[in-house]
Short mmCIF file of the C-alpha atoms (twelve columns), coordinates in Angstrom:
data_MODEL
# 
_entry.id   MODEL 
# 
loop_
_atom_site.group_PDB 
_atom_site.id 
_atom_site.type_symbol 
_atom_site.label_atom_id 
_atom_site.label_alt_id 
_atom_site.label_comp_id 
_atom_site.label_asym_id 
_atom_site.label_seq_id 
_atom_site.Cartn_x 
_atom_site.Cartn_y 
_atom_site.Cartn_z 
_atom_site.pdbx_PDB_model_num 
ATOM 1   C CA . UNK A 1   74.618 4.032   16.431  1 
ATOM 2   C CA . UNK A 2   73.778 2.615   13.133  1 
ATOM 3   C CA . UNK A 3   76.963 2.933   10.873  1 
ATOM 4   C CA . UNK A 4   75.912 4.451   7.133   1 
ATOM 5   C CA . UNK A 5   76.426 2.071   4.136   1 
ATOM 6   C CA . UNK A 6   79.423 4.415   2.649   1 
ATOM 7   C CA . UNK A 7   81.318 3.857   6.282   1 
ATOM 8   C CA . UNK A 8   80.506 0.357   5.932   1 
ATOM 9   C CA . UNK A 9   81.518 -0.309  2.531   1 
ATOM 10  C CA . UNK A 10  84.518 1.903   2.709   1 
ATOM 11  C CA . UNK A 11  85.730 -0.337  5.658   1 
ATOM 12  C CA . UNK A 12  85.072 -3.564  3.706   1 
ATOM 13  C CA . UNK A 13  87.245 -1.835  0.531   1 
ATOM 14  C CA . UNK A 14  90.419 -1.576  2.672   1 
ATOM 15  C CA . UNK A 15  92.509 -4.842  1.937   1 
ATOM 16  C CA . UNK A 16  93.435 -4.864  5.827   1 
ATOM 17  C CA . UNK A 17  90.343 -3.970  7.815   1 
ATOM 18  C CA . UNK A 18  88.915 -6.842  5.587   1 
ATOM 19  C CA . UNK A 19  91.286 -8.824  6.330   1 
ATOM 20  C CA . UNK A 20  90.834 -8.254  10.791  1 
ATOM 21  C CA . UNK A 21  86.564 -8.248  10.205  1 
ATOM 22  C CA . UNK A 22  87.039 -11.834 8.212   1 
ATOM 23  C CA . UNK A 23  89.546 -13.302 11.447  1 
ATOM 24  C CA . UNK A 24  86.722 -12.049 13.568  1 
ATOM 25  C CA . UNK A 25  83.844 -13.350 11.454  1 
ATOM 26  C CA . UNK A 26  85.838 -17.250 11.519  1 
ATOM 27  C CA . UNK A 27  86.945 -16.554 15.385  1 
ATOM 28  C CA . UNK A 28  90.525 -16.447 14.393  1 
ATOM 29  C CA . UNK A 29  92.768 -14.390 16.709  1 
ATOM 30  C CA . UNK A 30  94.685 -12.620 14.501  1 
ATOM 31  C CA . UNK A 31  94.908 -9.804  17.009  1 
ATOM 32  C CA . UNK A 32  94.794 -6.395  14.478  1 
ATOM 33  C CA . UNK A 33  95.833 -3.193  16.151  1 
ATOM 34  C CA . UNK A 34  93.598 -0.786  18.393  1 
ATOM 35  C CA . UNK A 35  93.625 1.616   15.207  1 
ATOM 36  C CA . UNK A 36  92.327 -1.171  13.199  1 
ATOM 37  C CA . UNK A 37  89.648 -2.452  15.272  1 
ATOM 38  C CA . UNK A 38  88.433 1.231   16.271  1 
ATOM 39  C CA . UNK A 39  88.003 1.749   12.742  1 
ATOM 40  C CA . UNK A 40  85.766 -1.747  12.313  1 
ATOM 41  C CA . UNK A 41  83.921 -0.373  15.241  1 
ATOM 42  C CA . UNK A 42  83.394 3.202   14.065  1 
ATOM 43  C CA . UNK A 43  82.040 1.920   10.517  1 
ATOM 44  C CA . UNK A 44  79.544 -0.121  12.507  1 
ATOM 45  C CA . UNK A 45  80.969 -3.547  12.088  1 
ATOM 46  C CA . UNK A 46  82.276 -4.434  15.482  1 
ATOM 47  C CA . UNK A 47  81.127 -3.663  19.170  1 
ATOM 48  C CA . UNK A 48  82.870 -2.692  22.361  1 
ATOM 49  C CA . UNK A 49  82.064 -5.516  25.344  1 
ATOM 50  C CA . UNK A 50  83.825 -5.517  28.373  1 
ATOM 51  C CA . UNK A 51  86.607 -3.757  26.816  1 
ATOM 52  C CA . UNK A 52  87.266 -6.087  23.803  1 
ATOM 53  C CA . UNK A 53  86.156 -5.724  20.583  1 
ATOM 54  C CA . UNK A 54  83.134 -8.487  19.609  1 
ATOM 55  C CA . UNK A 55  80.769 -8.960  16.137  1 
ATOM 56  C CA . UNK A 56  77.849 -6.015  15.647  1 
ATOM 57  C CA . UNK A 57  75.674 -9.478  14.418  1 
ATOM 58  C CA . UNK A 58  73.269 -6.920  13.285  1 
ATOM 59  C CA . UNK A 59  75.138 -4.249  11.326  1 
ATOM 60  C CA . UNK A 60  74.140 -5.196  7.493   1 
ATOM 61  C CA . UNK A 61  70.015 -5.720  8.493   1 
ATOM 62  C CA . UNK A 62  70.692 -2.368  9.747   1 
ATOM 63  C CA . UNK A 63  72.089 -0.722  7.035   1 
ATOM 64  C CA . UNK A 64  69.752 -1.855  4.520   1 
ATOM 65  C CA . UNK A 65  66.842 -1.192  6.569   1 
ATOM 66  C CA . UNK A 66  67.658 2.339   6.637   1 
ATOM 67  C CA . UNK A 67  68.157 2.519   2.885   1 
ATOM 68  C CA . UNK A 68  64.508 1.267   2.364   1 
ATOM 69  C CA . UNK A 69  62.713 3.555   0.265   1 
ATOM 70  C CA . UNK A 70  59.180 4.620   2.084   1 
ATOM 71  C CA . UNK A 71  56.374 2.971   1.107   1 
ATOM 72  C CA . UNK A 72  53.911 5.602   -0.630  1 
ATOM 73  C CA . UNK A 73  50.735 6.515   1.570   1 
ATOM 74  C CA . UNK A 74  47.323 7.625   0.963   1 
ATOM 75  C CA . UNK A 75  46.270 7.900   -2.982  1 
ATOM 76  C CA . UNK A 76  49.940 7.828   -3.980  1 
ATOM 77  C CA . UNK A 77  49.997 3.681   -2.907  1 
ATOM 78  C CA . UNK A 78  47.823 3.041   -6.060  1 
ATOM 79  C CA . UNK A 79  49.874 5.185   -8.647  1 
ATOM 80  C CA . UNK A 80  53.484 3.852   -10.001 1 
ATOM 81  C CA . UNK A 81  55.526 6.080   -11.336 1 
ATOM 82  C CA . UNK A 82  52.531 8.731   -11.959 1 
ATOM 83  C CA . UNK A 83  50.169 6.129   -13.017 1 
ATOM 84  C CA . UNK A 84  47.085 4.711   -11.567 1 
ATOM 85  C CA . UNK A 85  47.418 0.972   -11.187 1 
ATOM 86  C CA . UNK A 86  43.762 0.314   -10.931 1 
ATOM 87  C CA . UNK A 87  40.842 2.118   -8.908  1 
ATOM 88  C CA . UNK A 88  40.728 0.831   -5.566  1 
ATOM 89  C CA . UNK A 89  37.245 -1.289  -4.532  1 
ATOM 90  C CA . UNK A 90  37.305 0.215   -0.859  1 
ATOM 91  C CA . UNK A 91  35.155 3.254   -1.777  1 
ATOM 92  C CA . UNK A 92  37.151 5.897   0.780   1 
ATOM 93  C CA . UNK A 93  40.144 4.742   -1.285  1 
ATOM 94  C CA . UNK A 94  38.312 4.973   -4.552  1 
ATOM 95  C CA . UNK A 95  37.175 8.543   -3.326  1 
ATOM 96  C CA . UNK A 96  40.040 9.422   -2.206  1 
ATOM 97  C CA . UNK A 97  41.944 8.531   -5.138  1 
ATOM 98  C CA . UNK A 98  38.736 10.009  -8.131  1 
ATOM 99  C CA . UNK A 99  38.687 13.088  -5.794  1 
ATOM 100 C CA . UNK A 100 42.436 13.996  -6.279  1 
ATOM 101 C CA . UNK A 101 42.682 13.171  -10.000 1 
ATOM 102 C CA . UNK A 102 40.025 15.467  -10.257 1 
ATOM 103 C CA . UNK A 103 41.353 17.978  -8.792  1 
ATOM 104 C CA . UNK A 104 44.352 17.278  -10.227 1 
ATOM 105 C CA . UNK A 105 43.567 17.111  -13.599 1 
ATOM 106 C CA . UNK A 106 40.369 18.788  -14.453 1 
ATOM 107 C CA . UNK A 107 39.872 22.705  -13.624 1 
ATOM 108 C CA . UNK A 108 36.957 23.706  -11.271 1 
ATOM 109 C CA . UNK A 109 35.455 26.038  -14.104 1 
ATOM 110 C CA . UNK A 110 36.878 24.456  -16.738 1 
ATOM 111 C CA . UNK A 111 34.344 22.725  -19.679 1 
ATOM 112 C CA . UNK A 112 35.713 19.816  -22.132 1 
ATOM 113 C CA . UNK A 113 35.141 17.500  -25.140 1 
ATOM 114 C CA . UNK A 114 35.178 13.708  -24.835 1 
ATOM 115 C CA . UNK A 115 39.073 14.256  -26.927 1 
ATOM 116 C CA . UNK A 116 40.324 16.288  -24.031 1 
ATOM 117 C CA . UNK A 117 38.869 14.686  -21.411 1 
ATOM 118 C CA . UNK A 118 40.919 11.391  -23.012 1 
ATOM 119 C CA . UNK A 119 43.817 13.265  -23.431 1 
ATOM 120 C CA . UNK A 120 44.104 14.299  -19.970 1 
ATOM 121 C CA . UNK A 121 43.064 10.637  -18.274 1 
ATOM 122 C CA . UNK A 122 46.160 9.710   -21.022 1 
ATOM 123 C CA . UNK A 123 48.741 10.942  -18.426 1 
ATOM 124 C CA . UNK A 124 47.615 8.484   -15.346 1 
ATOM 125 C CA . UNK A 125 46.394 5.693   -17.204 1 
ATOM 126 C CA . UNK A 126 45.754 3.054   -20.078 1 
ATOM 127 C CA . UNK A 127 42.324 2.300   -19.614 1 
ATOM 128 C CA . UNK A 128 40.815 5.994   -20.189 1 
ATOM 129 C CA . UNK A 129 36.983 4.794   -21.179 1 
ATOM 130 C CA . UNK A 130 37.035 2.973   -17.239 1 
ATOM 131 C CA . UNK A 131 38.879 5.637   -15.384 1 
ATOM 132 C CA . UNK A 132 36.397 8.203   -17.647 1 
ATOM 133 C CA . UNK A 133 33.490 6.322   -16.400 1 
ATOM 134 C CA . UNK A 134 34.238 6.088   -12.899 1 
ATOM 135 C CA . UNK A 135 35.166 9.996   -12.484 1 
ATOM 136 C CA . UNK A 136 31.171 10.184  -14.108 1 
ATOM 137 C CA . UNK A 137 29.580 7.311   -12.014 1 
ATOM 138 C CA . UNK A 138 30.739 8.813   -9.028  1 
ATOM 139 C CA . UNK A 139 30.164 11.882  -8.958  1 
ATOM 140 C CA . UNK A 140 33.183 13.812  -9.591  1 
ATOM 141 C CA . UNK A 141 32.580 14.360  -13.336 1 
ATOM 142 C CA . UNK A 142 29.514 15.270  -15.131 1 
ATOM 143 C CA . UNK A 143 28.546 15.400  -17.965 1 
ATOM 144 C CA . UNK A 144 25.823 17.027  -20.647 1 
ATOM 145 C CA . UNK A 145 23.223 14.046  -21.879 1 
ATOM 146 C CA . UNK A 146 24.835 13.164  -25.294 1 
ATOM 147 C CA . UNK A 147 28.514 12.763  -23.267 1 
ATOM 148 C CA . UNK A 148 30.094 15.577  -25.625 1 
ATOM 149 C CA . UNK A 149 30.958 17.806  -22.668 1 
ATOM 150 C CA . UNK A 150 32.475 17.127  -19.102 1 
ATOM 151 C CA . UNK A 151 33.166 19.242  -16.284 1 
ATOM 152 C CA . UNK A 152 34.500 18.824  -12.819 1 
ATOM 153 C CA . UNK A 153 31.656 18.181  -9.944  1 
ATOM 154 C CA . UNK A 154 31.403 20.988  -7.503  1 
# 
């Protein structure tokens, strides 16, 4: 069982359970009572062997494993904090990542000026003219000839 970081810390906050883990940790037989060491062993911090209480050696790699965040998957690897970092070079990752900010951002019936078209692109990144150009280039913009109106690829 892998003991939660408040069990853990609250263990390591009382002056006395601190002070049996630490005799452990140096190999110092201070004895502490049953009560004690079942409460070390309940917050994750000491094992039950043969009947005697021994170090869990792998207790804090544990604990902050499972407090990892997940790493983001799909198109959602390339944005930080609902911005595009860059447009991927793998082109099923580039496609992948166009294809939902067109979707997300641009209306399937929906026609705009260059100024909205900006304005929109505003909310994911800094470089607007190269994310503008690569929604166009491929293929999930389009636009008239002179570039004053855009609309979403079908």
């Amino acid at each position: 069982m892998t003991a939660s970081w408040q069990q853990l810390i609250a263990a390591l906050g009382n002056d006395r359970l601190r002070q049996v883990y630490a005799e452990k940790v140096l190999g110092i037989d201070g004895g502490g009572s049953p009560a004690e060491l079942a409460k070390l062993a309940s917050a994750g911090l000491l094992e039950v062997s043969d009947g005697s209480y021994e170090l869990a050696p792998e207790v804090f790699a544990e604990v902050l494993s499972s407090a990892r965040k997940p790493q983001p998957a799909g198109a959602d690897r390339f944005f930080t904090h609902g911005r595009l970092q860059g447009i991927p070079r793998k082109p099923e990752d580039r496609d992948h990542v166009l294809g939902q900010l067109a979707i997300r951002l641009f209306g399937s019936e929906e026609v705009l000026v260059e100024h909205d078209v900006n304005r929109l692109l505003a909310t994911v990144t800094e470089d607007i003219p190269t994310l503008r150009r690569a929604l166009v280039d491929f293929g999930f913009l389009q636009r008239d000839a002179d570039g004053s109106q855009y609309w979403r690829s079908s």
